C-alpha angles and dihedrals in degrees: 000000000000132000145162126258118212119216120189099176133017121226098257093184089059091045088052090056090051085054089056102258109145116153098007134056126236114272123246094270095049093044088058090052092051091049094049093045090049090054091047092049095045087056094063111025118107104187112204136171142189127194140173134188124219139176109246135218124201109225137168096267097041145291112325118209100221115245094016136083091238118115115182102219133199135063088259098065090036091057092042092055096044111132093020126120097190141031132207114208117195142179126197132184140179091212136252094279085077090060092050089050092049093048092048094050092043085063100039108025119011094185090058091046092055093049092045088054094051091047090050092052091053092047096052088052089053089052091049089051091052094048089050089056090049092052093047090050089050092055107027093162090068131076113218135213122226113276118275116208124222104256096031113128113337093332097122119244087214088074089078098093098052089038090057094042089054089056093040085228097160094062097034102046104359098250118145137164127238122230087267088053094251111149119241124232088050094227097063131115133204119192148150132236119196117221123207137170086220125069109270121226102186124160107252125245111294142174092263095061095039117102088212094059096111094049105029115133090208093060090046088057093049097256140082136237091252095055 
């Protein structure tokens, strides 16, 4: 199934964190820029998502999504799904118009480009949060883990193409992967939720199981993306 998510406001506090604001708030001038860029972004985003739920089988080479050719490889995702009997895989995107807006501003106004990028990061997380609620409502008898992104830990980023093919994401919401496994449109996310009939007690997403831990701007500033 695939549907559209409607966002009326972007979490500007979260966007400010992406911009590097930690213990201080943006000044008046920056606040005006953030508000202007938010309005510009809200005019063109088309948040969409697709997800599917599968039974899972733990095998030597990874976690197999029953009925598909997709095997989720790596100790990180295997540990994440331990105790689960099903998995929901999902893909979300803000649409290719966001890429066009970013490219245009990268040429004409770099400050705006940086702000739009931060707002888009906050927006795609909001979309993921909404889809997580939708999945929970679809299978209320299951408890679910936090969402585990393709590329976290030792879950290979090269899984992107078969992951998207399994969701038919290219046809459904226009998300593809490049030869180097980068998602297009840029502001897109792929992730996995484990589903269990028992209450899950999984460790939350941390720096240690994130594939961006060595380059993360949050860590460099002494904080994390979950603070």
